[in-house]
Short mmCIF file of C-alpha atoms in Angstrom, two decimals:
data_model
loop_
_atom_site.label_atom_id
_atom_site.label_comp_id
_atom_site.label_asym_id
_atom_site.label_seq_id
_atom_site.Cartn_x
_atom_site.Cartn_y
_atom_site.Cartn_z
CA UNK M 1 84.91 145.06 146.50
CA UNK M 2 85.50 145.94 150.14
CA UNK M 3 81.93 146.49 150.45
CA UNK M 4 80.68 143.42 149.84
CA UNK M 5 82.73 142.28 151.41
CA UNK M 6 81.79 143.55 154.45
CA UNK M 7 78.62 142.69 153.15
CA UNK M 8 78.94 139.45 152.26
CA UNK M 9 80.83 138.64 156.03
CA UNK M 10 77.65 140.98 157.62
CA UNK M 11 80.01 142.78 159.91
CA UNK M 12 80.71 146.14 158.76
CA UNK M 13 77.46 146.19 157.57
CA UNK M 14 74.53 144.94 159.98
CA UNK M 15 76.43 147.30 162.57
CA UNK M 16 75.83 149.91 160.05
CA UNK M 17 72.08 148.86 159.41
CA UNK M 18 71.65 149.15 162.85
CA UNK M 19 73.01 152.09 163.61
CA UNK M 20 70.29 152.86 160.44
CA UNK M 21 67.49 150.96 161.68
CA UNK M 22 67.88 152.28 165.49
CA UNK M 23 66.76 155.58 164.46
CA UNK M 24 64.36 154.07 162.16
CA UNK M 25 62.50 151.98 164.50
CA UNK M 26 61.79 155.00 166.79
CA UNK M 27 60.69 156.77 163.97
CA UNK M 28 58.61 153.83 162.67
CA UNK M 29 57.81 153.13 166.22
CA UNK M 30 56.38 156.85 166.66
CA UNK M 31 54.94 157.18 163.77
CA UNK M 32 52.97 153.79 163.98
CA UNK M 33 52.51 154.89 167.29
CA UNK M 34 50.94 158.02 165.99
CA UNK M 35 48.63 156.18 162.84
CA UNK M 36 47.60 154.20 165.54
CA UNK M 37 46.78 157.13 167.62
CA UNK M 38 44.79 158.60 164.44
CA UNK M 39 42.86 155.40 163.69
CA UNK M 40 41.78 155.37 166.68
CA UNK M 41 40.56 158.79 167.62
CA UNK M 42 39.54 158.82 163.78
CA UNK M 43 37.34 154.86 164.59
CA UNK M 44 36.40 155.61 167.80
CA UNK M 45 35.10 159.79 166.30
CA UNK M 46 33.92 157.73 163.50
CA UNK M 47 32.59 154.98 165.62
CA UNK M 48 30.73 158.20 167.91
CA UNK M 49 29.91 159.53 164.23
CA UNK M 50 28.21 156.25 163.25
CA UNK M 51 26.57 155.74 166.52
CA UNK M 52 24.99 159.44 166.23
CA UNK M 53 24.14 158.32 163.28
CA UNK M 54 22.54 155.70 163.73
CA UNK M 55 20.89 157.19 166.52
CA UNK M 56 19.54 159.74 164.35
CA UNK M 57 18.56 157.40 161.89
CA UNK M 58 16.24 155.28 164.36
CA UNK M 59 15.73 158.00 165.65
CA UNK M 60 14.22 159.76 162.85
CA UNK M 61 12.42 156.95 161.69
CA UNK M 62 10.77 156.35 165.31
CA UNK M 63 10.09 160.51 164.12
CA UNK M 64 8.31 159.19 161.47
CA UNK M 65 6.88 156.58 162.73
CA UNK M 66 5.44 159.24 165.59
CA UNK M 67 3.90 161.10 162.86
CA UNK M 68 2.29 158.64 161.13
CA UNK M 69 0.88 157.51 163.68
CA UNK M 70 0.11 161.01 165.02
CA UNK M 71 -1.66 161.71 161.60
CA UNK M 72 -3.12 158.57 162.02
CA UNK M 73 -5.00 158.67 164.96
CA UNK M 74 -5.75 162.57 164.17
CA UNK M 75 -7.34 160.59 160.95
CA UNK M 76 -9.41 158.41 162.79
CA UNK M 77 -10.69 161.47 165.47
CA UNK M 78 -11.78 163.11 162.42
CA UNK M 79 -14.23 160.12 160.96
CA UNK M 80 -15.08 159.90 164.22
CA UNK M 81 -15.93 163.27 164.98
CA UNK M 82 -17.28 163.32 161.22
CA UNK M 83 -19.80 160.67 161.58
CA UNK M 84 -21.20 161.68 165.18
CA UNK M 85 -21.24 165.98 163.88
CA UNK M 86 -23.52 163.91 160.22
CA UNK M 87 -25.42 161.77 163.33
CA UNK M 88 -26.08 164.96 165.05
CA UNK M 89 -27.33 166.86 162.21
CA UNK M 90 -30.14 163.95 161.32
CA UNK M 91 -31.39 164.37 164.69
CA UNK M 92 -31.60 167.42 164.03
CA UNK M 93 -33.16 167.12 161.00
CA UNK M 94 -35.60 164.58 161.83
CA UNK M 95 -36.64 166.62 165.17
CA UNK M 96 -37.18 169.14 163.09
CA UNK M 97 -39.46 167.12 160.63
CA UNK M 98 -41.11 165.54 163.09
CA UNK M 99 -42.02 169.25 164.48
CA UNK M 100 -43.46 170.11 161.05
CA UNK M 101 -45.07 166.59 160.42
CA UNK M 102 -46.71 167.45 163.98
CA UNK M 103 -47.72 171.48 163.37
CA UNK M 104 -49.22 170.05 159.67
CA UNK M 105 -51.03 167.53 161.53
CA UNK M 106 -52.40 169.48 164.18
CA UNK M 107 -53.57 171.83 161.38
CA UNK M 108 -54.75 170.18 159.08
CA UNK M 109 -56.47 166.96 161.09
CA UNK M 110 -59.23 166.99 163.38
CA UNK M 111 -58.57 167.11 166.49
CA UNK M 112 -61.32 164.36 167.34
CA UNK M 113 -59.11 161.80 165.73
CA UNK M 114 -57.01 160.60 167.81
CA UNK M 115 -55.81 156.62 166.99
CA UNK M 116 -52.79 155.80 169.03
CA UNK M 117 -53.52 157.04 173.45
CA UNK M 118 -51.20 157.93 174.78
CA UNK M 119 -52.21 158.40 178.45
CA UNK M 120 -51.60 160.38 180.80
CA UNK M 121 -50.25 159.31 184.22
CA UNK M 122 -53.05 158.37 186.73
CA UNK M 123 -53.40 161.46 189.46
CA UNK M 124 -53.01 160.32 193.11
CA UNK M 125 -55.32 161.29 195.85
CA UNK M 126 -58.02 160.59 198.98
CA UNK M 127 -60.75 159.28 197.56
CA UNK M 128 -63.89 160.72 199.22
CA UNK M 129 -66.34 158.23 197.77
CA UNK M 130 -68.18 157.50 194.48
CA UNK M 131 -70.95 159.41 192.63
CA UNK M 132 -73.03 157.20 189.69
CA UNK M 133 -75.41 159.70 187.06
CA UNK M 134 -78.28 158.88 184.76
CA UNK M 135 -77.75 161.39 182.03
CA UNK M 136 -81.17 162.98 180.76
CA UNK M 137 -81.97 163.40 177.20
CA UNK M 138 -80.80 163.28 173.71
CA UNK M 139 -77.26 162.63 172.66
CA UNK M 140 -76.20 166.64 172.99
CA UNK M 141 -77.42 167.09 175.86
CA UNK M 142 -76.20 163.80 177.93
CA UNK M 143 -72.58 165.23 176.30
CA UNK M 144 -73.20 168.20 177.89
CA UNK M 145 -74.37 166.63 181.21
CA UNK M 146 -71.82 164.37 181.35
CA UNK M 147 -68.85 167.23 181.19
CA UNK M 148 -70.35 168.71 183.75
CA UNK M 149 -69.57 165.28 186.20
CA UNK M 150 -66.55 165.15 185.69
CA UNK M 151 -65.77 168.81 186.51
CA UNK M 152 -68.51 168.32 189.38
CA UNK M 153 -66.54 164.54 190.67
CA UNK M 154 -63.09 166.48 189.98
CA UNK M 155 -63.04 168.61 192.37
CA UNK M 156 -64.77 167.03 194.88
CA UNK M 157 -62.16 164.24 194.71
CA UNK M 158 -64.47 161.77 193.88
CA UNK M 159 -64.83 158.67 191.87
CA UNK M 160 -67.28 159.25 188.84
CA UNK M 161 -68.72 155.49 188.12
CA UNK M 162 -69.37 155.69 183.82
CA UNK M 163 -72.82 157.56 183.30
CA UNK M 164 -75.68 155.76 182.03
CA UNK M 165 -77.40 157.25 179.34
CA UNK M 166 -81.10 158.30 179.19
CA UNK M 167 -83.43 155.37 177.63
CA UNK M 168 -86.76 157.13 178.29
CA UNK M 169 -86.75 159.98 176.12
CA UNK M 170 -89.09 160.33 173.30
CA UNK M 171 -85.91 158.84 170.62
CA UNK M 172 -86.32 155.37 172.67
CA UNK M 173 -83.03 154.80 172.10
CA UNK M 174 -81.15 152.02 174.87
CA UNK M 175 -77.47 152.39 173.65
CA UNK M 176 -75.32 152.60 176.57
CA UNK M 177 -72.08 154.29 177.19
CA UNK M 178 -70.03 152.19 175.08
CA UNK M 179 -72.64 151.24 172.41
CA UNK M 180 -71.80 155.04 171.74
CA UNK M 181 -68.46 156.85 173.34
CA UNK M 182 -64.84 154.94 173.41
CA UNK M 183 -65.22 154.28 177.36
CA UNK M 184 -62.16 152.61 178.04
CA UNK M 185 -60.41 156.09 176.14
CA UNK M 186 -62.66 158.46 178.41
CA UNK M 187 -61.69 156.52 181.35
CA UNK M 188 -57.82 156.59 180.08
CA UNK M 189 -57.44 160.23 178.64
CA UNK M 190 -58.70 161.34 182.68
CA UNK M 191 -57.42 159.72 184.76
CA UNK M 192 -54.31 162.90 185.59
CA UNK M 193 -57.57 164.25 186.61
CA UNK M 194 -59.64 161.65 188.36
CA UNK M 195 -60.48 157.99 188.50
CA UNK M 196 -63.04 156.97 186.32
CA UNK M 197 -64.63 153.05 186.99
CA UNK M 198 -67.23 151.08 184.43
CA UNK M 199 -69.04 150.35 188.14
CA UNK M 200 -69.40 149.99 191.62
CA UNK M 201 -66.58 148.10 193.45
CA UNK M 202 -67.45 144.94 195.26
CA UNK M 203 -68.06 146.11 197.90
CA UNK M 204 -69.93 149.69 196.98
CA UNK M 205 -72.11 147.60 194.85
CA UNK M 206 -72.81 144.74 197.74
CA UNK M 207 -73.80 147.91 200.40
CA UNK M 208 -76.09 149.53 197.77
CA UNK M 209 -77.87 146.40 196.88
CA UNK M 210 -78.72 145.72 201.04
CA UNK M 211 -79.59 149.24 201.26
CA UNK M 212 -81.28 151.82 199.27
CA UNK M 213 -79.30 154.48 196.88
CA UNK M 214 -79.68 157.83 197.96
CA UNK M 215 -80.47 159.63 194.42
CA UNK M 216 -81.31 163.28 193.71
CA UNK M 217 -81.55 165.73 191.17
CA UNK M 218 -78.75 168.51 191.86
CA UNK M 219 -79.80 171.74 191.31
CA UNK M 220 -80.19 173.28 188.62
CA UNK M 221 -76.91 175.79 187.54
CA UNK M 222 -75.38 175.85 190.75
CA UNK M 223 -72.02 176.89 191.17
CA UNK M 224 -69.12 174.65 192.56
CA UNK M 225 -70.19 175.79 196.15
CA UNK M 226 -73.03 173.98 195.80
CA UNK M 227 -71.63 171.12 195.33
CA UNK M 228 -69.33 171.87 198.45
CA UNK M 229 -70.96 172.18 200.84
CA UNK M 230 -74.81 170.19 200.16
CA UNK M 231 -73.97 167.17 198.56
CA UNK M 232 -69.98 166.72 199.59
CA UNK M 233 -70.76 166.17 201.96
CA UNK M 234 -73.72 163.52 201.29
CA UNK M 235 -71.25 161.24 199.89
CA UNK M 236 -68.88 161.93 203.10
CA UNK M 237 -71.85 160.32 205.07
CA UNK M 238 -73.20 158.03 202.30
CA UNK M 239 -70.63 157.20 200.36
CA UNK M 240 -72.38 156.52 197.05
CA UNK M 241 -74.27 159.20 195.73
CA UNK M 242 -76.28 158.80 192.95
CA UNK M 243 -77.88 162.01 190.31
CA UNK M 244 -80.84 161.17 187.95
CA UNK M 245 -80.40 164.48 186.01
CA UNK M 246 -76.96 165.31 184.17
CA UNK M 247 -78.48 168.66 182.55
CA UNK M 248 -77.48 171.86 183.20
CA UNK M 249 -76.48 170.96 186.71
CA UNK M 250 -73.69 172.94 186.47
CA UNK M 251 -73.57 176.66 186.06
CA UNK M 252 -72.37 178.53 182.81
CA UNK M 253 -70.78 181.35 183.89
CA UNK M 254 -69.67 182.67 187.19
CA UNK M 255 -67.39 179.24 187.78
CA UNK M 256 -63.41 178.71 187.51
CA UNK M 257 -61.41 178.49 184.85
CA UNK M 258 -59.96 175.04 185.77
CA UNK M 259 -64.15 174.17 186.11
CA UNK M 260 -64.46 175.27 182.18
CA UNK M 261 -61.15 173.95 180.73
CA UNK M 262 -61.88 170.39 182.34
CA UNK M 263 -65.42 170.68 181.61
CA UNK M 264 -64.11 171.92 177.31
CA UNK M 265 -61.55 168.88 177.53
CA UNK M 266 -64.06 166.53 178.47
CA UNK M 267 -66.64 167.28 175.70
CA UNK M 268 -62.99 167.98 172.95
CA UNK M 269 -60.92 165.10 173.60
CA UNK M 270 -62.33 162.60 176.09
CA UNK M 271 -65.47 161.38 174.32
CA UNK M 272 -64.68 160.92 171.66
CA UNK M 273 -66.95 158.18 169.63
CA UNK M 274 -66.38 154.44 169.66
CA UNK M 275 -64.48 153.01 167.05
CA UNK M 276 -67.63 151.79 164.64
CA UNK M 277 -69.36 154.86 164.41
CA UNK M 278 -66.29 157.14 163.86
CA UNK M 279 -65.01 154.29 161.24
CA UNK M 280 -68.53 154.92 159.44
CA UNK M 281 -68.35 158.99 159.48
CA UNK M 282 -65.18 158.44 158.52
CA UNK M 283 -66.37 156.77 155.08
CA UNK M 284 -68.89 159.16 154.38
CA UNK M 285 -66.39 162.49 155.38
CA UNK M 286 -64.17 160.46 152.82
CA UNK M 287 -67.13 160.17 150.57
CA UNK M 288 -67.92 164.04 150.50
CA UNK M 289 -64.15 165.37 150.56
CA UNK M 290 -63.29 163.15 147.47
CA UNK M 291 -66.09 165.64 145.55
CA UNK M 292 -65.60 168.76 147.25
CA UNK M 293 -65.65 170.92 150.27
CA UNK M 294 -69.58 170.73 151.55
CA UNK M 295 -71.91 172.30 153.54
CA UNK M 296 -73.11 170.47 156.71
CA UNK M 297 -76.75 171.76 157.21
CA UNK M 298 -78.33 171.50 160.85
CA UNK M 299 -81.73 171.24 159.57
CA UNK M 300 -84.25 171.16 162.61
CA UNK M 301 -87.66 170.08 160.70
CA UNK M 302 -88.40 167.04 161.24
CA UNK M 303 -91.92 165.79 162.99
CA UNK M 304 -91.40 166.02 166.50
CA UNK M 305 -89.63 169.39 166.60
CA UNK M 306 -91.87 170.97 164.34
CA UNK M 307 -94.85 169.78 166.15
CA UNK M 308 -93.10 170.58 170.34
CA UNK M 309 -92.01 173.58 168.73
CA UNK M 310 -95.24 174.91 168.14
CA UNK M 311 -93.60 176.93 164.57
CA UNK M 312 -96.12 176.32 162.15
CA UNK M 313 -94.86 178.22 159.77
CA UNK M 314 -95.45 177.69 156.08
CA UNK M 315 -98.46 174.68 157.09
CA UNK M 316 -101.80 173.84 156.10
CA UNK M 317 -104.58 173.82 158.96
CA UNK M 318 -104.47 169.12 158.70
CA UNK M 319 -100.89 169.54 159.32
CA UNK M 320 -101.54 172.12 162.49
CA UNK M 321 -104.05 170.22 163.66
CA UNK M 322 -101.48 167.09 163.21
CA UNK M 323 -98.54 168.26 165.10
CA UNK M 324 -100.24 170.08 167.74
CA UNK M 325 -102.21 166.20 168.22
CA UNK M 326 -98.51 164.90 168.57
CA UNK M 327 -97.98 167.46 171.26
CA UNK M 328 -100.31 167.12 173.79
CA UNK M 329 -99.77 162.84 173.87
CA UNK M 330 -96.91 163.33 175.46
CA UNK M 331 -98.02 164.31 178.71
CA UNK M 332 -93.95 166.18 180.21
CA UNK M 333 -93.37 168.35 177.45
CA UNK M 334 -95.93 171.29 179.35
CA UNK M 335 -96.21 173.86 176.94
CA UNK M 336 -98.76 173.10 174.64
CA UNK M 337 -100.69 176.37 173.89
CA UNK M 338 -97.99 178.46 171.56
CA UNK M 339 -98.46 181.61 168.88
CA UNK M 340 -97.02 180.29 166.10
CA UNK M 341 -96.98 183.41 165.09
CA UNK M 342 -95.60 185.90 168.19
CA UNK M 343 -92.82 182.50 168.65
CA UNK M 344 -91.57 183.57 164.95
CA UNK M 345 -91.75 187.08 165.34
CA UNK M 346 -89.29 186.42 168.14
CA UNK M 347 -86.67 184.61 166.57
CA UNK M 348 -87.54 181.42 168.23
CA UNK M 349 -88.57 178.58 165.83
CA UNK M 350 -86.25 177.13 164.09
CA UNK M 351 -85.87 178.61 159.87
CA UNK M 352 -88.41 176.38 157.82
CA UNK M 353 -87.25 174.84 154.27
CA UNK M 354 -87.61 177.48 152.50
CA UNK M 355 -86.57 180.08 154.85
CA UNK M 356 -82.60 178.37 154.77
CA UNK M 357 -82.31 178.77 150.65
CA UNK M 358 -83.38 182.49 150.25
CA UNK M 359 -80.71 182.59 153.39
CA UNK M 360 -78.20 180.12 152.06
CA UNK M 361 -78.71 182.49 148.36
CA UNK M 362 -78.65 185.45 150.16
CA UNK M 363 -75.41 184.74 151.48
CA UNK M 364 -73.80 183.68 148.18
CA UNK M 365 -73.32 179.97 149.00
CA UNK M 366 -71.93 178.13 146.32
CA UNK M 367 -74.98 176.72 144.52
CA UNK M 368 -72.44 174.05 143.52
CA UNK M 369 -71.58 173.37 147.01
CA UNK M 370 -72.48 169.81 147.88
CA UNK M 371 -74.88 170.67 151.17
CA UNK M 372 -74.81 167.71 153.66
CA UNK M 373 -78.09 167.72 155.23
CA UNK M 374 -77.50 166.50 159.15
CA UNK M 375 -81.21 165.96 160.50
CA UNK M 376 -83.22 162.94 161.31
CA UNK M 377 -86.08 162.98 158.26
CA UNK M 378 -87.73 166.14 157.59
CA UNK M 379 -91.89 166.62 158.27
CA UNK M 380 -93.04 166.94 155.13
CA UNK M 381 -90.00 166.96 153.01
CA UNK M 382 -91.19 166.45 149.06
CA UNK M 383 -93.33 169.52 149.26
CA UNK M 384 -91.01 171.77 151.44
CA UNK M 385 -87.29 170.31 150.51
CA UNK M 386 -88.54 171.65 147.01
CA UNK M 387 -86.96 174.74 146.96
CA UNK M 388 -84.35 174.01 149.29
CA UNK M 389 -83.52 171.01 146.23
CA UNK M 390 -83.45 173.37 143.54
CA UNK M 391 -81.04 176.08 144.66
CA UNK M 392 -78.87 173.68 146.22
CA UNK M 393 -79.23 170.92 143.44
CA UNK M 394 -76.31 168.21 145.39
CA UNK M 395 -78.68 167.93 148.97
CA UNK M 396 -77.45 164.74 150.42
CA UNK M 397 -77.63 162.55 153.90
CA UNK M 398 -75.60 159.43 154.72
CA UNK M 399 -78.84 157.23 153.91
CA UNK M 400 -77.79 158.25 150.24
CA UNK M 401 -73.78 158.09 150.10
CA UNK M 402 -73.64 154.68 152.43
CA UNK M 403 -74.92 151.16 151.19
CA UNK M 404 -78.17 149.40 153.15
CA UNK M 405 -75.53 147.95 155.26
CA UNK M 406 -73.26 149.76 155.93
CA UNK M 407 -75.85 151.78 157.97
CA UNK M 408 -77.97 148.82 159.33
CA UNK M 409 -75.78 148.74 163.22
CA UNK M 410 -76.69 151.93 163.58
CA UNK M 411 -80.66 152.22 162.58
CA UNK M 412 -83.52 152.92 164.99
CA UNK M 413 -80.60 154.23 167.67
CA UNK M 414 -81.16 157.27 167.42
CA UNK M 415 -78.19 158.69 169.02
CA UNK M 416 -75.36 156.67 166.96
CA UNK M 417 -77.48 158.40 163.68
CA UNK M 418 -76.55 161.23 165.87
CA UNK M 419 -73.32 160.76 166.60
CA UNK M 420 -72.46 160.56 162.68
CA UNK M 421 -74.39 163.65 161.95
CA UNK M 422 -71.64 165.10 164.90
CA UNK M 423 -68.73 164.01 163.20
CA UNK M 424 -69.67 164.94 159.66
CA UNK M 425 -70.77 168.43 160.92
CA UNK M 426 -66.94 168.88 163.24
CA UNK M 427 -65.67 167.91 159.74
CA UNK M 428 -67.21 170.44 157.17
CA UNK M 429 -65.82 173.60 155.82
CA UNK M 430 -68.83 175.43 156.97
CA UNK M 431 -71.10 173.65 159.53
CA UNK M 432 -75.04 175.96 158.95
CA UNK M 433 -77.58 174.91 162.21
CA UNK M 434 -81.15 176.63 161.40
CA UNK M 435 -81.39 176.43 165.15
CA UNK M 436 -79.87 176.93 168.25
CA UNK M 437 -80.36 173.64 170.21
CA UNK M 438 -78.10 171.57 171.91
CA UNK M 439 -76.93 169.68 168.98
CA UNK M 440 -76.13 173.16 166.56
CA UNK M 441 -74.50 175.09 170.78
CA UNK M 442 -71.90 172.18 171.12
CA UNK M 443 -71.09 171.62 167.48
CA UNK M 444 -70.67 175.52 167.42
CA UNK M 445 -67.92 175.22 170.28
CA UNK M 446 -65.63 172.15 169.19
CA UNK M 447 -65.56 174.17 165.93
CA UNK M 448 -64.37 177.46 167.39
CA UNK M 449 -62.30 175.27 169.67
CA UNK M 450 -60.40 173.85 166.33
CA UNK M 451 -59.69 177.02 165.18
CA UNK M 452 -62.50 178.93 164.59
CA UNK M 453 -64.02 176.71 161.79
CA UNK M 454 -66.44 178.50 159.54
CA UNK M 455 -69.87 178.40 161.60
CA UNK M 456 -73.05 180.53 160.02
CA UNK M 457 -75.32 181.22 162.63
CA UNK M 458 -78.44 182.70 161.66
CA UNK M 459 -80.01 185.65 163.57
CA UNK M 460 -83.83 184.11 163.57
CA UNK M 461 -85.22 186.89 164.88
CA UNK M 462 -83.89 189.52 162.00
CA UNK M 463 -84.35 186.70 158.99
CA UNK M 464 -87.82 186.38 159.45
CA UNK M 465 -88.56 190.04 159.20
CA UNK M 466 -86.25 190.60 156.26
CA UNK M 467 -87.62 186.98 154.88
CA UNK M 468 -91.07 188.63 155.21
CA UNK M 469 -90.72 192.12 154.11
CA UNK M 470 -88.98 190.21 150.86
CA UNK M 471 -91.98 188.22 150.21
CA UNK M 472 -94.17 191.18 150.19
CA UNK M 473 -92.19 192.65 147.40
CA UNK M 474 -90.97 195.31 150.03
CA UNK M 475 -87.53 195.09 149.40
CA UNK M 476 -85.57 194.03 146.16
CA UNK M 477 -83.56 190.37 146.19
CA UNK M 478 -79.97 193.42 145.86
CA UNK M 479 -81.35 194.67 149.08
CA UNK M 480 -82.21 192.05 150.61
CA UNK M 481 -78.73 189.84 149.72
CA UNK M 482 -76.40 193.42 151.10
CA UNK M 483 -78.50 193.27 154.13
CA UNK M 484 -78.44 189.42 155.40
CA UNK M 485 -74.90 189.39 155.03
CA UNK M 486 -73.99 193.15 157.35
CA UNK M 487 -75.61 191.47 159.66
CA UNK M 488 -74.04 188.47 159.93
CA UNK M 489 -70.68 189.49 158.79
CA UNK M 490 -69.79 188.55 162.73
CA UNK M 491 -71.80 185.48 163.30
CA UNK M 492 -69.54 183.31 160.70
CA UNK M 493 -67.60 181.39 164.18
CA UNK M 494 -65.42 184.32 164.94
CA UNK M 495 -63.88 184.45 168.28
CA UNK M 496 -66.62 186.91 170.55
CA UNK M 497 -66.19 187.54 173.89
CA UNK M 498 -68.03 185.27 176.28
CA UNK M 499 -71.66 186.44 177.47
CA UNK M 500 -72.46 186.52 181.23
CA UNK M 501 -75.85 186.12 182.42
CA UNK M 502 -76.43 189.10 184.92
CA UNK M 503 -76.93 188.84 188.54
CA UNK M 504 -75.08 185.51 189.18
CA UNK M 505 -72.88 185.58 192.08
CA UNK M 506 -68.53 184.82 190.98
CA UNK M 507 -67.19 181.38 192.22
CA UNK M 508 -64.30 182.77 192.36
CA UNK M 509 -62.31 180.65 195.32
CA UNK M 510 -63.55 176.85 195.33
CA UNK M 511 -60.14 175.71 196.90
CA UNK M 512 -61.20 177.14 200.53
CA UNK M 513 -60.69 176.01 203.83
CA UNK M 514 -64.02 177.36 205.69
CA UNK M 515 -66.68 176.48 204.27
CA UNK M 516 -68.42 179.64 205.96
CA UNK M 517 -66.51 181.66 204.12
CA UNK M 518 -67.78 180.68 200.24
CA UNK M 519 -70.27 181.86 198.07
CA UNK M 520 -74.48 180.43 199.34
CA UNK M 521 -75.63 178.13 196.21
CA UNK M 522 -77.32 180.14 193.76
CA UNK M 523 -79.95 178.14 192.03
CA UNK M 524 -79.89 179.80 188.13
CA UNK M 525 -83.37 180.81 185.99
CA UNK M 526 -83.06 178.51 182.75
CA UNK M 527 -81.59 180.05 179.75
CA UNK M 528 -83.78 180.14 176.58
CA UNK M 529 -82.92 178.49 173.86
CA UNK M 530 -80.72 181.00 171.79
CA UNK M 531 -78.75 181.77 175.35
CA UNK M 532 -79.04 177.90 176.37
CA UNK M 533 -75.16 175.86 177.72
CA UNK M 534 -72.45 176.42 174.89
CA UNK M 535 -68.96 175.10 175.32
CA UNK M 536 -66.33 177.24 174.15
CA UNK M 537 -67.95 180.89 173.40
#
């Protein structure tokens, strides 16, 4: 009760409580302070950990983002690298294919065919003057003469005017240069060697019109020294010089290699036929190719050839008289009296159609092969061609392969017709000339240049003797055939050493400073037909 009372009035109890509360408060305060400190510490620690965690999380996110970005960039770079690798591989592959196609085209396509002219840069030099030329002879005689003129003009450093072609020869062909050859290609393709103009510049033309033009025939078979010592001073003094002849004006032997190479380049590259001629010639070749391989027979047995050669093997007395009268009718043909038998035995006569048939049969030429006759009208064709046609039934001529309207533009132009035969001859699988004239030699050289294409060159001196023995029954056909094959084994267009005429000086150094140190001009004697000028020997 007393305690209750104390509690009621609050005196005693409050004192007790105060006594009790005071230490408790201290404890409580201390405890609360400790708790607060722990809480604060914990909050601080947790805060720091949170920051670290936050920082770690953010850092991880950033790292992941960076890693993703790096991966994306690397992937993009790899994709680009792959694209460039594919491009590079494609370019290399295309280049390899292009090189293969180029090599294939050079192997299969003739080098005389070029539809996309790519002209070299022009050669810059001091011009010494102008050279005008009148080419003489038939197509191939003029052709080789033009090659000489290009070489001469180039090494004299003069401007060449496009040559005039012969309109006064036996054939009376009035074709000009541009009618037969691609004149623009001729000029452009050689411009890195010399300057060629279609006509004289106005100043020089006026000078030639008001003053006399200095014309001369250069000495035949001359070397380069002659042109330096004799011709160049004339050009220096007169500015314009005219050559009245172009055939065999430059030696075949003893000239610098550079000169010979330029002649070949002119003949086999620059003298491309005019587009109309080339188009029809291509058509002839296409018609022949569609039927299989073909042989071109350059059968020189036209009336004028037989008459001028004086070779009358197999002719009647009436025919011999007719041919002799023709020979005498032309005063420019020097040789009038000809011993036909002696000339034939020397191998200087064109083979007759009958002899040609025996020759081709002996070589085992397929009787079904197409034989294209590259020639004019054969003398007494119906009679003389019978044996050849019996041996080779597939005899053809351009007149048989084309419509008359297609050949009409070229008729009455013997040089243009000869150009068609020249083109077909170059394209043929086998080329056989029965006489060693200008066309035979130029075509042979051209085919050598194109990779030694098969060209069978008859040894006429050996053949006529062998044929006579066979016809007289002294040897059998098998013996005749074996002998023909043996003697012609190395006459199929294969590489042979170049023949050098004895006694001719060698013009080794033509880039001289002192003209007196060079060889004096020498005129070579004309060679016989068998050894006449030939490119590419």
